[in-house]
Tab-separated table of C-alpha atoms in Angstrom:
chain	number	residue	atom	x	y	z
R	19	ASP	CA	48.938	80.338	87.451
R	20	ALA	CA	51.826	78.211	88.494
R	21	ASP	CA	52.508	77.943	92.261
R	22	VAL	CA	56.306	78.249	91.779
R	23	THR	CA	57.168	80.980	89.109
R	24	GLN	CA	60.649	81.635	87.713
R	25	THR	CA	61.744	84.521	85.712
R	26	PRO	CA	63.261	84.757	83.115
R	27	ARG	CA	62.466	81.425	81.470
R	28	ASN	CA	65.228	82.052	78.910
R	29	ARG	CA	68.298	84.214	79.130
R	30	ILE	CA	71.318	84.568	76.900
R	31	THR	CA	74.093	86.658	78.204
R	32	LYS	CA	77.902	87.212	77.884
R	33	THR	CA	80.898	86.348	80.004
R	34	GLY	CA	81.331	88.785	82.934
R	35	LYS	CA	77.823	89.966	83.185
R	36	ARG	CA	75.733	89.921	86.377
R	37	ILE	CA	72.625	87.829	86.167
R	38	MET	CA	69.762	87.366	88.511
R	39	LEU	CA	67.193	84.607	88.366
R	40	GLU	CA	64.056	85.196	90.339
R	41	CYS	CA	61.744	82.691	91.967
R	42	SER	CA	58.358	83.518	93.704
R	43	GLN	CA	55.834	80.975	95.191
R	44	THR	CA	52.229	81.095	96.132
R	45	LYS	CA	52.163	77.858	98.151
R	46	GLY	CA	52.981	79.464	101.420
R	47	HIS	CA	56.047	77.304	101.988
R	48	ASP	CA	58.792	78.304	104.132
R	49	ARG	CA	61.740	76.367	102.376
R	50	MET	CA	63.126	77.326	99.020
R	51	TYR	CA	65.868	75.780	96.939
R	52	TRP	CA	67.959	76.503	93.871
R	53	TYR	CA	69.146	73.642	91.751
R	54	ARG	CA	71.157	73.465	88.584
R	55	GLN	CA	70.559	70.744	85.926
R	56	ASP	CA	73.208	69.635	83.456
R	57	PRO	CA	72.871	66.896	81.022
R	58	GLY	CA	74.194	63.575	82.541
R	59	LEU	CA	74.724	65.242	85.892
R	60	GLY	CA	71.309	65.254	87.196
R	61	LEU	CA	70.214	67.989	89.662
R	62	GLN	CA	72.842	69.676	91.925
R	63	LEU	CA	71.787	71.714	94.844
R	64	ILE	CA	73.195	75.354	94.728
R	65	TYR	CA	71.664	77.063	97.805
R	66	TYR	CA	68.601	76.572	100.041
R	67	SER	CA	66.883	78.505	102.624
R	68	PHE	CA	64.628	77.400	105.512
R	69	ASP	CA	63.258	80.724	106.263
R	70	VAL	CA	64.034	84.377	105.545
R	71	LYS	CA	66.929	84.593	107.974
R	72	ASP	CA	68.348	81.099	107.108
R	73	ILE	CA	70.558	80.643	103.949
R	74	ASN	CA	72.635	77.474	103.408
R	75	LYS	CA	75.204	76.461	100.747
R	76	GLY	CA	74.581	73.463	98.688
R	77	GLU	CA	77.164	71.179	97.028
R	78	ILE	CA	77.976	73.780	94.093
R	79	SER	CA	77.531	77.249	95.534
R	80	ASP	CA	80.861	78.681	94.236
R	81	GLY	CA	80.213	81.427	91.843
R	82	TYR	CA	76.648	82.022	92.893
R	83	SER	CA	74.839	84.105	95.763
R	84	VAL	CA	71.301	84.169	96.821
R	85	SER	CA	68.821	86.593	98.487
R	86	ARG	CA	65.611	85.587	100.422
R	87	GLN	CA	63.660	88.842	100.141
R	88	ALA	CA	60.596	87.551	101.580
R	89	GLN	CA	59.055	84.171	102.495
R	90	ALA	CA	57.728	83.938	98.911
R	91	LYS	CA	60.768	85.118	97.094
R	92	PHE	CA	64.215	83.666	96.595
R	93	SER	CA	66.743	84.974	93.962
R	94	LEU	CA	69.758	83.466	92.621
R	95	SER	CA	72.617	85.722	91.263
R	96	LEU	CA	75.710	85.188	89.142
R	97	GLU	CA	77.880	88.012	89.989
R	98	SER	CA	80.120	87.448	86.902
R	99	ALA	CA	78.866	84.831	84.659
R	100	ILE	CA	80.947	82.240	82.988
R	101	PRO	CA	80.301	79.806	80.203
R	102	ASN	CA	80.213	76.791	82.261
R	103	GLN	CA	77.341	78.181	84.228
R	104	THR	CA	75.369	77.504	81.159
R	105	ALA	CA	72.607	75.128	82.503
R	106	LEU	CA	68.876	74.806	83.412
R	107	TYR	CA	68.164	76.238	86.874
R	108	PHE	CA	65.106	75.161	88.867
R	109	CYS	CA	63.673	76.753	91.998
R	110	ALA	CA	61.778	74.482	94.382
R	111	THR	CA	59.830	74.803	97.563
R	112	SER	CA	58.765	72.596	100.471
R	113	ASP	CA	57.164	73.202	103.929
R	114	GLN	CA	57.905	71.455	107.336
R	115	GLY	CA	55.365	68.929	106.640
R	116	THR	CA	56.444	68.018	103.189
R	117	ALA	CA	60.058	68.702	103.921
R	118	ASN	CA	60.061	66.175	106.647
R	119	THR	CA	59.613	63.595	104.034
R	120	GLY	CA	61.521	65.655	101.390
R	121	GLU	CA	58.812	66.239	98.769
R	122	LEU	CA	59.598	69.289	96.694
R	123	PHE	CA	57.565	71.454	94.393
R	124	PHE	CA	59.494	72.703	91.260
R	125	GLY	CA	59.185	75.739	89.009
R	126	GLU	CA	59.359	75.378	85.299
R	127	GLY	CA	62.972	76.213	85.022
R	128	SER	CA	65.209	78.987	83.711
R	129	ARG	CA	67.470	78.265	81.007
R	130	LEU	CA	70.680	80.359	81.057
R	131	THR	CA	73.284	80.373	78.200
R	132	VAL	CA	76.528	82.318	78.839
R	133	LEU	CA	78.432	83.095	75.730
F	21	ALA	CA	76.659	60.958	103.280
F	22	GLN	CA	73.683	60.486	101.119
F	23	SER	CA	73.934	59.238	97.458
F	24	VAL	CA	71.749	57.809	94.614
F	25	ALA	CA	72.802	55.883	91.589
F	26	GLN	CA	70.737	55.474	88.527
F	27	PRO	CA	72.966	52.909	86.547
F	28	GLU	CA	71.170	53.371	83.231
F	29	ASP	CA	71.367	56.690	81.289
F	30	GLN	CA	68.655	55.452	78.835
F	31	VAL	CA	65.985	52.751	78.904
F	32	ASN	CA	64.157	51.766	75.888
F	33	VAL	CA	60.893	49.818	75.873
F	34	ALA	CA	58.091	48.939	73.392
F	35	GLU	CA	54.733	50.318	74.070
F	36	GLY	CA	52.626	47.746	76.124
F	37	ASN	CA	55.663	46.114	77.663
F	38	PRO	CA	56.478	46.394	81.386
F	39	LEU	CA	59.101	48.975	82.203
F	40	THR	CA	61.670	49.171	85.003
F	41	VAL	CA	63.941	52.140	85.822
F	42	LYS	CA	66.548	51.188	88.318
F	43	CYS	CA	67.642	53.154	91.342
F	44	THR	CA	70.071	52.290	94.372
F	45	TYR	CA	70.791	54.448	97.310
F	46	SER	CA	73.084	54.987	100.195
F	47	VAL	CA	72.065	56.797	103.496
F	48	SER	CA	72.730	56.484	107.261
F	49	GLY	CA	69.734	54.892	108.859
F	50	ASN	CA	66.385	54.422	107.087
F	51	PRO	CA	65.617	56.331	103.906
F	52	TYR	CA	62.936	58.553	102.451
F	53	LEU	CA	62.837	57.736	98.690
F	54	PHE	CA	61.221	59.537	95.813
F	55	TRP	CA	60.698	59.331	91.996
F	56	TYR	CA	60.153	62.484	90.051
F	57	VAL	CA	59.532	62.809	86.251
F	58	GLN	CA	60.583	65.569	83.961
F	59	TYR	CA	58.813	66.101	80.584
F	60	PRO	CA	60.567	68.190	77.931
F	61	ASN	CA	60.792	71.875	78.900
F	62	ARG	CA	59.117	71.482	82.194
F	63	GLY	CA	60.085	71.204	85.811
F	64	LEU	CA	60.206	67.971	87.823
F	65	GLN	CA	56.838	66.515	88.962
F	66	PHE	CA	56.544	64.196	91.900
F	67	LEU	CA	55.525	60.636	91.098
F	68	LEU	CA	55.680	58.658	94.369
F	69	LYS	CA	57.539	58.266	97.582
F	70	TYR	CA	58.508	55.649	100.103
F	71	ILE	CA	58.330	56.704	103.762
F	72	THR	CA	57.593	53.538	105.737
F	73	GLY	CA	55.275	50.455	105.693
F	74	ASP	CA	54.474	48.598	102.569
F	75	ASN	CA	57.448	48.044	100.425
F	76	LEU	CA	55.298	48.391	97.214
F	77	VAL	CA	54.392	52.122	96.735
F	78	LYS	CA	51.880	53.067	94.129
F	79	GLY	CA	51.862	56.586	92.501
F	80	SER	CA	50.752	58.627	89.644
F	81	TYR	CA	49.997	57.484	86.016
F	82	GLY	CA	50.216	53.899	87.048
F	83	PHE	CA	53.761	53.895	88.273
F	84	GLU	CA	54.874	51.871	91.317
F	85	ALA	CA	58.150	51.369	92.909
F	86	GLU	CA	59.505	48.554	95.257
F	87	PHE	CA	61.562	49.344	98.208
F	88	ASN	CA	64.220	46.614	98.933
F	89	LYS	CA	66.235	47.311	102.052
F	90	SER	CA	68.675	44.484	101.768
F	91	GLN	CA	69.563	45.592	98.144
F	92	THR	CA	69.268	49.247	98.988
F	93	SER	CA	67.113	49.612	95.847
F	94	PHE	CA	63.938	51.628	94.916
F	95	HIS	CA	63.284	50.540	91.208
F	96	LEU	CA	60.423	52.252	89.445
F	97	LYS	CA	58.035	49.923	87.383
F	98	LYS	CA	54.951	50.155	85.259
F	99	PRO	CA	53.192	46.977	83.993
F	100	SER	CA	52.342	48.468	80.581
F	101	ALA	CA	54.309	51.352	79.075
F	102	LEU	CA	52.796	54.233	77.088
F	103	VAL	CA	54.459	56.446	74.627
F	104	SER	CA	53.415	59.335	76.781
F	105	ASP	CA	55.606	57.863	79.626
F	106	SER	CA	58.631	58.984	77.542
F	107	ALA	CA	60.504	61.476	79.832
F	108	LEU	CA	63.468	61.808	82.134
F	109	TYR	CA	63.069	60.067	85.409
F	110	PHE	CA	64.992	61.012	88.644
F	111	CYS	CA	65.336	59.132	91.912
F	112	ALA	CA	66.012	61.062	94.994
F	113	VAL	CA	66.722	60.117	98.764
F	114	ARG	CA	67.268	61.674	102.034
F	115	GLY	CA	67.823	59.900	105.465
F	116	GLN	CA	65.163	59.908	108.131
F	117	ILE	CA	67.726	61.213	110.695
F	118	GLY	CA	69.671	64.329	110.166
F	119	GLY	CA	66.644	66.658	110.277
F	120	ASN	CA	66.804	69.223	107.434
F	121	THR	CA	69.078	67.669	105.041
F	122	PRO	CA	67.776	68.514	101.529
F	123	LEU	CA	67.116	65.730	98.941
F	124	VAL	CA	69.930	64.281	96.900
F	125	PHE	CA	69.073	63.402	93.242
F	126	GLY	CA	70.421	60.753	90.963
F	127	LYS	CA	71.639	61.708	87.437
F	128	GLY	CA	68.428	60.743	85.768
F	129	THR	CA	67.379	57.932	83.349
F	130	ARG	CA	65.887	58.885	80.007
F	131	LEU	CA	62.889	56.523	79.209
F	132	SER	CA	61.815	56.045	75.558
F	133	VAL	CA	58.747	54.200	74.910
F	134	ILE	CA	58.504	53.136	71.300
F	135	ALA	CA	55.118	52.615	69.505
């Protein structure tokens, strides 16, 4: 089983719909991240969380929200999806040891298409 | 502010030839530097990192990278390319000061190894 699991892996939705992408991890890490990948733009940080009570905005947080339900779970929501949110979304984790040097562990990605 | 530049969107190399994927960075103070690889329909996988010490860092799958402080570069290299090395490669950086700053990724370079 994967250490960092994302659901759903693929989702097609319509403009205006609410969408939630879920991430769970069995690595015991305290830090979790959501990134968005677009062709030619690389990875952009949406939100990150260093523990259950700590949520931080990344460089492209507008239009997104997150919830850290437990140490092992970090969900990303699009309250009203729009077509330019079509992208590949990645969850990642790290702990204080690996985070001190920045090493991240990634899920397999969630491909979202907004029509 | 931290930033990473990968000047080449695409690198083509013949199998058996040496390969180089370029990366330059900008941070305050000393950097932590990383290379990640992404195979089709997969998440990012850690390849190698520079923290301190020897400027030549060896990583997974025969890859290595050379840290050059004066040129603020961290180019990825492999002496003999394999077709299976074809993938998307990301360079990432964070400063050693600034505590909990997340990694910043480059836009990625697609490596194509031709048999």
